[in-house]
Amino acid sequence: MPWYSDRILPHLIDHVASIDPLMKQRERIVPLASGMVLEVGFGTGLNMAYYDKTRVSRVYALDPFMHLPERTARRIASSGIDVELVRAGAENIPFEDETFDTVLMTYTLCSIPDPHTALEEMHRVLKSGGKLVFCEHGLAPEPNVKRLQHVLKPAWKKISGGCHLDRDVPALLKSASFGLDGLRAGYISTIRIVSFNYWGEALKRN
């Protein structure tokens, strides 16, 4: 359904991604980014309002799709931050090893086709001692919620642009050699199948 994926879905995603619980998570996480930043899954620039301009030198905005370009340009312009758009997927990041001080990822891992490879790439382009700053939804701890996530995933993916309800975020981070010391988790709304969040800072381990 190209008409849906091209004309309807970008607006729907932008609307859902800007609801209050998610924006509060962005407000909590994005200011932790510093130095040279790679934002993976830039989307329409919803994070731009929360960067700390005194800590960030430049943002490289990675996304395989550049939907709603006018809206994106307005958000970048209003931020006052130097941003370079990079049209590429997270599984093949077009930068040298150890380029970035911070990789930022917000509500992106759920829709990346190969999350393990993508996280390995993020690990590769981080400098030694660099950090992955993230907030993501994923697999819930309660068995009944978890079962419902598994059952609903096929239909959910079709209407949401490939979003997986049940990705095990800590396991994926650990498999890509990220530390989990700064990991936090919990529900951020009452809709449990989509609101169990993982967030924090994951340090690069060599």
PDB file of N, CA, C and O in Angstrom, residues 110-168:
ATOM      1  N   CYS A 110      13.043  -0.462  17.494  1.00  0.00           N
ATOM      2  CA  CYS A 110      11.899  -1.342  17.239  1.00  0.00           C
ATOM      3  C   CYS A 110      11.652  -1.567  15.749  1.00  0.00           C
ATOM      4  O   CYS A 110      11.095  -2.594  15.358  1.00  0.00           O
ATOM      5  N   SER A 111      12.037  -0.620  14.907  1.00  0.00           N
ATOM      6  CA  SER A 111      11.717  -0.716  13.475  1.00  0.00           C
ATOM      7  C   SER A 111      12.923  -0.952  12.577  1.00  0.00           C
ATOM      8  O   SER A 111      12.784  -0.994  11.361  1.00  0.00           O
ATOM      9  N   ILE A 112      14.106  -1.117  13.147  1.00  0.00           N
ATOM     10  CA  ILE A 112      15.289  -1.424  12.347  1.00  0.00           C
ATOM     11  C   ILE A 112      15.228  -2.902  11.946  1.00  0.00           C
ATOM     12  O   ILE A 112      15.078  -3.772  12.809  1.00  0.00           O
ATOM     13  N   PRO A 113      15.359  -3.214  10.653  1.00  0.00           N
ATOM     14  CA  PRO A 113      15.230  -4.615  10.227  1.00  0.00           C
ATOM     15  C   PRO A 113      16.221  -5.568  10.903  1.00  0.00           C
ATOM     16  O   PRO A 113      15.849  -6.692  11.260  1.00  0.00           O
ATOM     17  N   ASP A 114      17.467  -5.150  11.081  1.00  0.00           N
ATOM     18  CA  ASP A 114      18.482  -6.003  11.705  1.00  0.00           C
ATOM     19  C   ASP A 114      19.066  -5.251  12.899  1.00  0.00           C
ATOM     20  O   ASP A 114      20.103  -4.584  12.776  1.00  0.00           O
ATOM     21  N   PRO A 115      18.426  -5.308  14.067  1.00  0.00           N
ATOM     22  CA  PRO A 115      18.867  -4.497  15.202  1.00  0.00           C
ATOM     23  C   PRO A 115      20.242  -4.875  15.731  1.00  0.00           C
ATOM     24  O   PRO A 115      20.984  -4.003  16.200  1.00  0.00           O
ATOM     25  N   HIS A 116      20.596  -6.160  15.665  1.00  0.00           N
ATOM     26  CA  HIS A 116      21.904  -6.578  16.176  1.00  0.00           C
ATOM     27  C   HIS A 116      23.035  -5.948  15.354  1.00  0.00           C
ATOM     28  O   HIS A 116      23.978  -5.366  15.908  1.00  0.00           O
ATOM     29  N   THR A 117      22.930  -6.035  14.031  1.00  0.00           N
ATOM     30  CA  THR A 117      23.946  -5.427  13.174  1.00  0.00           C
ATOM     31  C   THR A 117      23.984  -3.918  13.364  1.00  0.00           C
ATOM     32  O   THR A 117      25.057  -3.304  13.401  1.00  0.00           O
ATOM     33  N   ALA A 118      22.825  -3.296  13.499  1.00  0.00           N
ATOM     34  CA  ALA A 118      22.763  -1.851  13.699  1.00  0.00           C
ATOM     35  C   ALA A 118      23.479  -1.440  14.983  1.00  0.00           C
ATOM     36  O   ALA A 118      24.241  -0.462  14.993  1.00  0.00           O
ATOM     37  N   LEU A 119      23.260  -2.166  16.062  1.00  0.00           N
ATOM     38  CA  LEU A 119      23.925  -1.828  17.314  1.00  0.00           C
ATOM     39  C   LEU A 119      25.431  -2.074  17.235  1.00  0.00           C
ATOM     40  O   LEU A 119      26.222  -1.318  17.825  1.00  0.00           O
ATOM     41  N   GLU A 120      25.835  -3.088  16.524  1.00  0.00           N
ATOM     42  CA  GLU A 120      27.273  -3.303  16.312  1.00  0.00           C
ATOM     43  C   GLU A 120      27.888  -2.134  15.551  1.00  0.00           C
ATOM     44  O   GLU A 120      29.022  -1.716  15.831  1.00  0.00           O
ATOM     45  N   GLU A 121      27.152  -1.601  14.569  1.00  0.00           N
ATOM     46  CA  GLU A 121      27.626  -0.440  13.823  1.00  0.00           C
ATOM     47  C   GLU A 121      27.710   0.797  14.723  1.00  0.00           C
ATOM     48  O   GLU A 121      28.665   1.578  14.638  1.00  0.00           O
ATOM     49  N   MET A 122      26.731   0.987  15.581  1.00  0.00           N
ATOM     50  CA  MET A 122      26.786   2.110  16.519  1.00  0.00           C
ATOM     51  C   MET A 122      27.987   1.985  17.440  1.00  0.00           C
ATOM     52  O   MET A 122      28.674   2.976  17.730  1.00  0.00           O
ATOM     53  N   HIS A 123      28.232   0.769  17.908  1.00  0.00           N
ATOM     54  CA  HIS A 123      29.393   0.514  18.754  1.00  0.00           C
ATOM     55  C   HIS A 123      30.681   0.836  17.995  1.00  0.00           C
ATOM     56  O   HIS A 123      31.608   1.460  18.540  1.00  0.00           O
ATOM     57  N   ARG A 124      30.744   0.466  16.737  1.00  0.00           N
ATOM     58  CA  ARG A 124      31.942   0.685  15.918  1.00  0.00           C
ATOM     59  C   ARG A 124      32.263   2.163  15.760  1.00  0.00           C
ATOM     60  O   ARG A 124      33.429   2.573  15.853  1.00  0.00           O
ATOM     61  N   VAL A 125      31.251   2.993  15.497  1.00  0.00           N
ATOM     62  CA  VAL A 125      31.520   4.406  15.201  1.00  0.00           C
ATOM     63  C   VAL A 125      31.672   5.259  16.463  1.00  0.00           C
ATOM     64  O   VAL A 125      32.023   6.441  16.360  1.00  0.00           O
ATOM     65  N   LEU A 126      31.427   4.696  17.636  1.00  0.00           N
ATOM     66  CA  LEU A 126      31.657   5.422  18.878  1.00  0.00           C
ATOM     67  C   LEU A 126      33.138   5.429  19.229  1.00  0.00           C
ATOM     68  O   LEU A 126      33.844   4.431  19.065  1.00  0.00           O
ATOM     69  N   LYS A 127      33.604   6.562  19.750  1.00  0.00           N
ATOM     70  CA  LYS A 127      34.965   6.638  20.261  1.00  0.00           C
ATOM     71  C   LYS A 127      35.108   5.765  21.501  1.00  0.00           C
ATOM     72  O   LYS A 127      34.120   5.437  22.162  1.00  0.00           O
ATOM     73  N   SER A 128      36.328   5.403  21.820  1.00  0.00           N
ATOM     74  CA  SER A 128      36.572   4.658  23.049  1.00  0.00           C
ATOM     75  C   SER A 128      36.088   5.488  24.234  1.00  0.00           C
ATOM     76  O   SER A 128      36.411   6.670  24.351  1.00  0.00           O
ATOM     77  N   GLY A 129      35.277   4.895  25.076  1.00  0.00           N
ATOM     78  CA  GLY A 129      34.687   5.624  26.183  1.00  0.00           C
ATOM     79  C   GLY A 129      33.429   6.383  25.814  1.00  0.00           C
ATOM     80  O   GLY A 129      32.843   7.068  26.663  1.00  0.00           O
ATOM     81  N   GLY A 130      32.992   6.283  24.546  1.00  0.00           N
ATOM     82  CA  GLY A 130      31.769   6.948  24.106  1.00  0.00           C
ATOM     83  C   GLY A 130      30.536   6.254  24.645  1.00  0.00           C
ATOM     84  O   GLY A 130      30.607   5.178  25.256  1.00  0.00           O
ATOM     85  N   LYS A 131      29.383   6.871  24.397  1.00  0.00           N
ATOM     86  CA  LYS A 131      28.163   6.343  25.005  1.00  0.00           C
ATOM     87  C   LYS A 131      27.013   6.347  24.009  1.00  0.00           C
ATOM     88  O   LYS A 131      26.907   7.205  23.139  1.00  0.00           O
ATOM     89  N   LEU A 132      26.169   5.354  24.163  1.00  0.00           N
ATOM     90  CA  LEU A 132      24.890   5.280  23.474  1.00  0.00           C
ATOM     91  C   LEU A 132      23.830   5.791  24.439  1.00  0.00           C
ATOM     92  O   LEU A 132      23.625   5.224  25.515  1.00  0.00           O
ATOM     93  N   VAL A 133      23.169   6.884  24.059  1.00  0.00           N
ATOM     94  CA  VAL A 133      22.080   7.454  24.852  1.00  0.00           C
ATOM     95  C   VAL A 133      20.781   7.036  24.172  1.00  0.00           C
ATOM     96  O   VAL A 133      20.603   7.247  22.976  1.00  0.00           O
ATOM     97  N   PHE A 134      19.841   6.472  24.926  1.00  0.00           N
ATOM     98  CA  PHE A 134      18.694   5.852  24.265  1.00  0.00           C
ATOM     99  C   PHE A 134      17.452   5.871  25.131  1.00  0.00           C
ATOM    100  O   PHE A 134      17.515   5.904  26.366  1.00  0.00           O
ATOM    101  N   CYS A 135      16.301   5.851  24.472  1.00  0.00           N
ATOM    102  CA  CYS A 135      15.040   5.441  25.091  1.00  0.00           C
ATOM    103  C   CYS A 135      14.265   4.669  24.024  1.00  0.00           C
ATOM    104  O   CYS A 135      14.118   5.133  22.892  1.00  0.00           O
ATOM    105  N   GLU A 136      13.813   3.495  24.394  1.00  0.00           N
ATOM    106  CA  GLU A 136      13.159   2.567  23.466  1.00  0.00           C
ATOM    107  C   GLU A 136      12.038   1.826  24.189  1.00  0.00           C
ATOM    108  O   GLU A 136      12.133   1.577  25.394  1.00  0.00           O
ATOM    109  N   HIS A 137      11.010   1.466  23.449  1.00  0.00           N
ATOM    110  CA  HIS A 137      10.006   0.561  24.022  1.00  0.00           C
ATOM    111  C   HIS A 137      10.372  -0.867  23.619  1.00  0.00           C
ATOM    112  O   HIS A 137      11.104  -1.082  22.651  1.00  0.00           O
ATOM    113  N   GLY A 138       9.880  -1.824  24.374  1.00  0.00           N
ATOM    114  CA  GLY A 138      10.236  -3.204  24.053  1.00  0.00           C
ATOM    115  C   GLY A 138       9.506  -4.224  24.896  1.00  0.00           C
ATOM    116  O   GLY A 138       8.399  -3.964  25.411  1.00  0.00           O
ATOM    117  N   LEU A 139      10.125  -5.375  25.028  1.00  0.00           N
ATOM    118  CA  LEU A 139       9.522  -6.534  25.676  1.00  0.00           C
ATOM    119  C   LEU A 139       9.194  -6.236  27.133  1.00  0.00           C
ATOM    120  O   LEU A 139      10.047  -5.800  27.906  1.00  0.00           O
ATOM    121  N   ALA A 140       7.948  -6.475  27.506  1.00  0.00           N
ATOM    122  CA  ALA A 140       7.495  -6.245  28.881  1.00  0.00           C
ATOM    123  C   ALA A 140       7.876  -7.432  29.768  1.00  0.00           C
ATOM    124  O   ALA A 140       8.062  -8.549  29.285  1.00  0.00           O
ATOM    125  N   PRO A 141       7.973  -7.224  31.083  1.00  0.00           N
ATOM    126  CA  PRO A 141       8.375  -8.322  31.971  1.00  0.00           C
ATOM    127  C   PRO A 141       7.256  -9.287  32.336  1.00  0.00           C
ATOM    128  O   PRO A 141       7.516 -10.461  32.613  1.00  0.00           O
ATOM    129  N   GLU A 142       5.982  -8.822  32.355  1.00  0.00           N
ATOM    130  CA  GLU A 142       4.888  -9.695  32.776  1.00  0.00           C
ATOM    131  C   GLU A 142       4.540 -10.699  31.682  1.00  0.00           C
ATOM    132  O   GLU A 142       4.391 -10.327  30.514  1.00  0.00           O
ATOM    133  N   PRO A 143       4.372 -11.975  32.035  1.00  0.00           N
ATOM    134  CA  PRO A 143       4.093 -13.004  31.029  1.00  0.00           C
ATOM    135  C   PRO A 143       2.846 -12.729  30.193  1.00  0.00           C
ATOM    136  O   PRO A 143       2.856 -12.966  28.980  1.00  0.00           O
ATOM    137  N   ASN A 144       1.781 -12.202  30.800  1.00  0.00           N
ATOM    138  CA  ASN A 144       0.555 -11.984  30.026  1.00  0.00           C
ATOM    139  C   ASN A 144       0.724 -10.852  29.013  1.00  0.00           C
ATOM    140  O   ASN A 144       0.234 -10.933  27.884  1.00  0.00           O
ATOM    141  N   VAL A 145       1.422  -9.794  29.397  1.00  0.00           N
ATOM    142  CA  VAL A 145       1.681  -8.697  28.468  1.00  0.00           C
ATOM    143  C   VAL A 145       2.625  -9.160  27.363  1.00  0.00           C
ATOM    144  O   VAL A 145       2.431  -8.845  26.184  1.00  0.00           O
ATOM    145  N   LYS A 146       3.613  -9.915  27.755  1.00  0.00           N
ATOM    146  CA  LYS A 146       4.590 -10.423  26.797  1.00  0.00           C
ATOM    147  C   LYS A 146       3.914 -11.307  25.741  1.00  0.00           C
ATOM    148  O   LYS A 146       4.196 -11.183  24.540  1.00  0.00           O
ATOM    149  N   ARG A 147       3.017 -12.183  26.182  1.00  0.00           N
ATOM    150  CA  ARG A 147       2.297 -13.038  25.234  1.00  0.00           C
ATOM    151  C   ARG A 147       1.485 -12.206  24.246  1.00  0.00           C
ATOM    152  O   ARG A 147       1.448 -12.491  23.045  1.00  0.00           O
ATOM    153  N   LEU A 148       0.824 -11.178  24.744  1.00  0.00           N
ATOM    154  CA  LEU A 148       0.026 -10.310  23.878  1.00  0.00           C
ATOM    155  C   LEU A 148       0.900  -9.560  22.879  1.00  0.00           C
ATOM    156  O   LEU A 148       0.519  -9.399  21.711  1.00  0.00           O
ATOM    157  N   GLN A 149       2.057  -9.136  23.302  1.00  0.00           N
ATOM    158  CA  GLN A 149       2.998  -8.485  22.381  1.00  0.00           C
ATOM    159  C   GLN A 149       3.385  -9.432  21.246  1.00  0.00           C
ATOM    160  O   GLN A 149       3.422  -9.022  20.076  1.00  0.00           O
ATOM    161  N   HIS A 150       3.688 -10.682  21.582  1.00  0.00           N
ATOM    162  CA  HIS A 150       4.055 -11.664  20.559  1.00  0.00           C
ATOM    163  C   HIS A 150       2.901 -11.901  19.586  1.00  0.00           C
ATOM    164  O   HIS A 150       3.110 -11.978  18.369  1.00  0.00           O
ATOM    165  N   VAL A 151       1.689 -12.019  20.112  1.00  0.00           N
ATOM    166  CA  VAL A 151       0.525 -12.308  19.277  1.00  0.00           C
ATOM    167  C   VAL A 151       0.211 -11.149  18.332  1.00  0.00           C
ATOM    168  O   VAL A 151      -0.098 -11.343  17.146  1.00  0.00           O
ATOM    169  N   LEU A 152       0.295  -9.937  18.839  1.00  0.00           N
ATOM    170  CA  LEU A 152      -0.089  -8.766  18.053  1.00  0.00           C
ATOM    171  C   LEU A 152       1.004  -8.277  17.100  1.00  0.00           C
ATOM    172  O   LEU A 152       0.717  -7.484  16.196  1.00  0.00           O
ATOM    173  N   LYS A 153       2.214  -8.743  17.291  1.00  0.00           N
ATOM    174  CA  LYS A 153       3.343  -8.207  16.507  1.00  0.00           C
ATOM    175  C   LYS A 153       3.140  -8.266  14.998  1.00  0.00           C
ATOM    176  O   LYS A 153       3.376  -7.248  14.311  1.00  0.00           O
ATOM    177  N   PRO A 154       2.720  -9.374  14.391  1.00  0.00           N
ATOM    178  CA  PRO A 154       2.595  -9.393  12.918  1.00  0.00           C
ATOM    179  C   PRO A 154       1.667  -8.320  12.372  1.00  0.00           C
ATOM    180  O   PRO A 154       1.999  -7.630  11.401  1.00  0.00           O
ATOM    181  N   ALA A 155       0.496  -8.156  12.984  1.00  0.00           N
ATOM    182  CA  ALA A 155      -0.438  -7.141  12.515  1.00  0.00           C
ATOM    183  C   ALA A 155       0.080  -5.748  12.819  1.00  0.00           C
ATOM    184  O   ALA A 155      -0.057  -4.824  11.997  1.00  0.00           O
ATOM    185  N   TRP A 156       0.682  -5.579  13.988  1.00  0.00           N
ATOM    186  CA  TRP A 156       1.211  -4.269  14.382  1.00  0.00           C
ATOM    187  C   TRP A 156       2.285  -3.788  13.412  1.00  0.00           C
ATOM    188  O   TRP A 156       2.323  -2.608  13.051  1.00  0.00           O
ATOM    189  N   LYS A 157       3.143  -4.699  12.990  1.00  0.00           N
ATOM    190  CA  LYS A 157       4.214  -4.330  12.051  1.00  0.00           C
ATOM    191  C   LYS A 157       3.649  -3.769  10.755  1.00  0.00           C
ATOM    192  O   LYS A 157       4.204  -2.828  10.179  1.00  0.00           O
ATOM    193  N   LYS A 158       2.558  -4.336  10.292  1.00  0.00           N
ATOM    194  CA  LYS A 158       1.990  -3.917   9.012  1.00  0.00           C
ATOM    195  C   LYS A 158       1.435  -2.501   9.056  1.00  0.00           C
ATOM    196  O   LYS A 158       1.500  -1.778   8.062  1.00  0.00           O
ATOM    197  N   ILE A 159       0.887  -2.104  10.181  1.00  0.00           N
ATOM    198  CA  ILE A 159       0.253  -0.788  10.250  1.00  0.00           C
ATOM    199  C   ILE A 159       1.178   0.287  10.810  1.00  0.00           C
ATOM    200  O   ILE A 159       0.847   1.470  10.753  1.00  0.00           O
ATOM    201  N   SER A 160       2.346  -0.124  11.329  1.00  0.00           N
ATOM    202  CA  SER A 160       3.188   0.840  12.053  1.00  0.00           C
ATOM    203  C   SER A 160       4.550   1.072  11.408  1.00  0.00           C
ATOM    204  O   SER A 160       5.437   1.648  12.042  1.00  0.00           O
ATOM    205  N   GLY A 161       4.733   0.596  10.181  1.00  0.00           N
ATOM    206  CA  GLY A 161       6.020   0.811   9.524  1.00  0.00           C
ATOM    207  C   GLY A 161       7.115  -0.128   9.986  1.00  0.00           C
ATOM    208  O   GLY A 161       8.292   0.237   9.978  1.00  0.00           O
ATOM    209  N   GLY A 162       6.745  -1.339  10.413  1.00  0.00           N
ATOM    210  CA  GLY A 162       7.742  -2.341  10.789  1.00  0.00           C
ATOM    211  C   GLY A 162       8.111  -2.358  12.258  1.00  0.00           C
ATOM    212  O   GLY A 162       9.091  -3.001  12.643  1.00  0.00           O
ATOM    213  N   CYS A 163       7.329  -1.694  13.098  1.00  0.00           N
ATOM    214  CA  CYS A 163       7.626  -1.651  14.527  1.00  0.00           C
ATOM    215  C   CYS A 163       7.388  -3.025  15.175  1.00  0.00           C
ATOM    216  O   CYS A 163       6.334  -3.623  15.005  1.00  0.00           O
ATOM    217  N   HIS A 164       8.378  -3.478  15.951  1.00  0.00           N
ATOM    218  CA  HIS A 164       8.266  -4.725  16.713  1.00  0.00           C
ATOM    219  C   HIS A 164       7.915  -4.381  18.160  1.00  0.00           C
ATOM    220  O   HIS A 164       8.619  -3.605  18.806  1.00  0.00           O
ATOM    221  N   LEU A 165       6.866  -4.974  18.677  1.00  0.00           N
ATOM    222  CA  LEU A 165       6.443  -4.716  20.047  1.00  0.00           C
ATOM    223  C   LEU A 165       7.320  -5.410  21.081  1.00  0.00           C
ATOM    224  O   LEU A 165       7.342  -5.007  22.246  1.00  0.00           O
ATOM    225  N   ASP A 166       8.026  -6.465  20.685  1.00  0.00           N
ATOM    226  CA  ASP A 166       8.592  -7.399  21.658  1.00  0.00           C
ATOM    227  C   ASP A 166      10.107  -7.558  21.582  1.00  0.00           C
ATOM    228  O   ASP A 166      10.641  -8.625  21.879  1.00  0.00           O
ATOM    229  N   ARG A 167      10.820  -6.509  21.206  1.00  0.00           N
ATOM    230  CA  ARG A 167      12.275  -6.645  21.155  1.00  0.00           C
ATOM    231  C   ARG A 167      12.870  -6.563  22.562  1.00  0.00           C
ATOM    232  O   ARG A 167      12.478  -5.728  23.377  1.00  0.00           O
ATOM    233  N   ASP A 168      13.821  -7.474  22.814  1.00  0.00           N
ATOM    234  CA  ASP A 168      14.484  -7.546  24.113  1.00  0.00           C
ATOM    235  C   ASP A 168      15.664  -6.579  24.095  1.00  0.00           C
ATOM    236  O   ASP A 168      16.777  -6.930  23.710  1.00  0.00           O
TER     237      ASP A 168
END
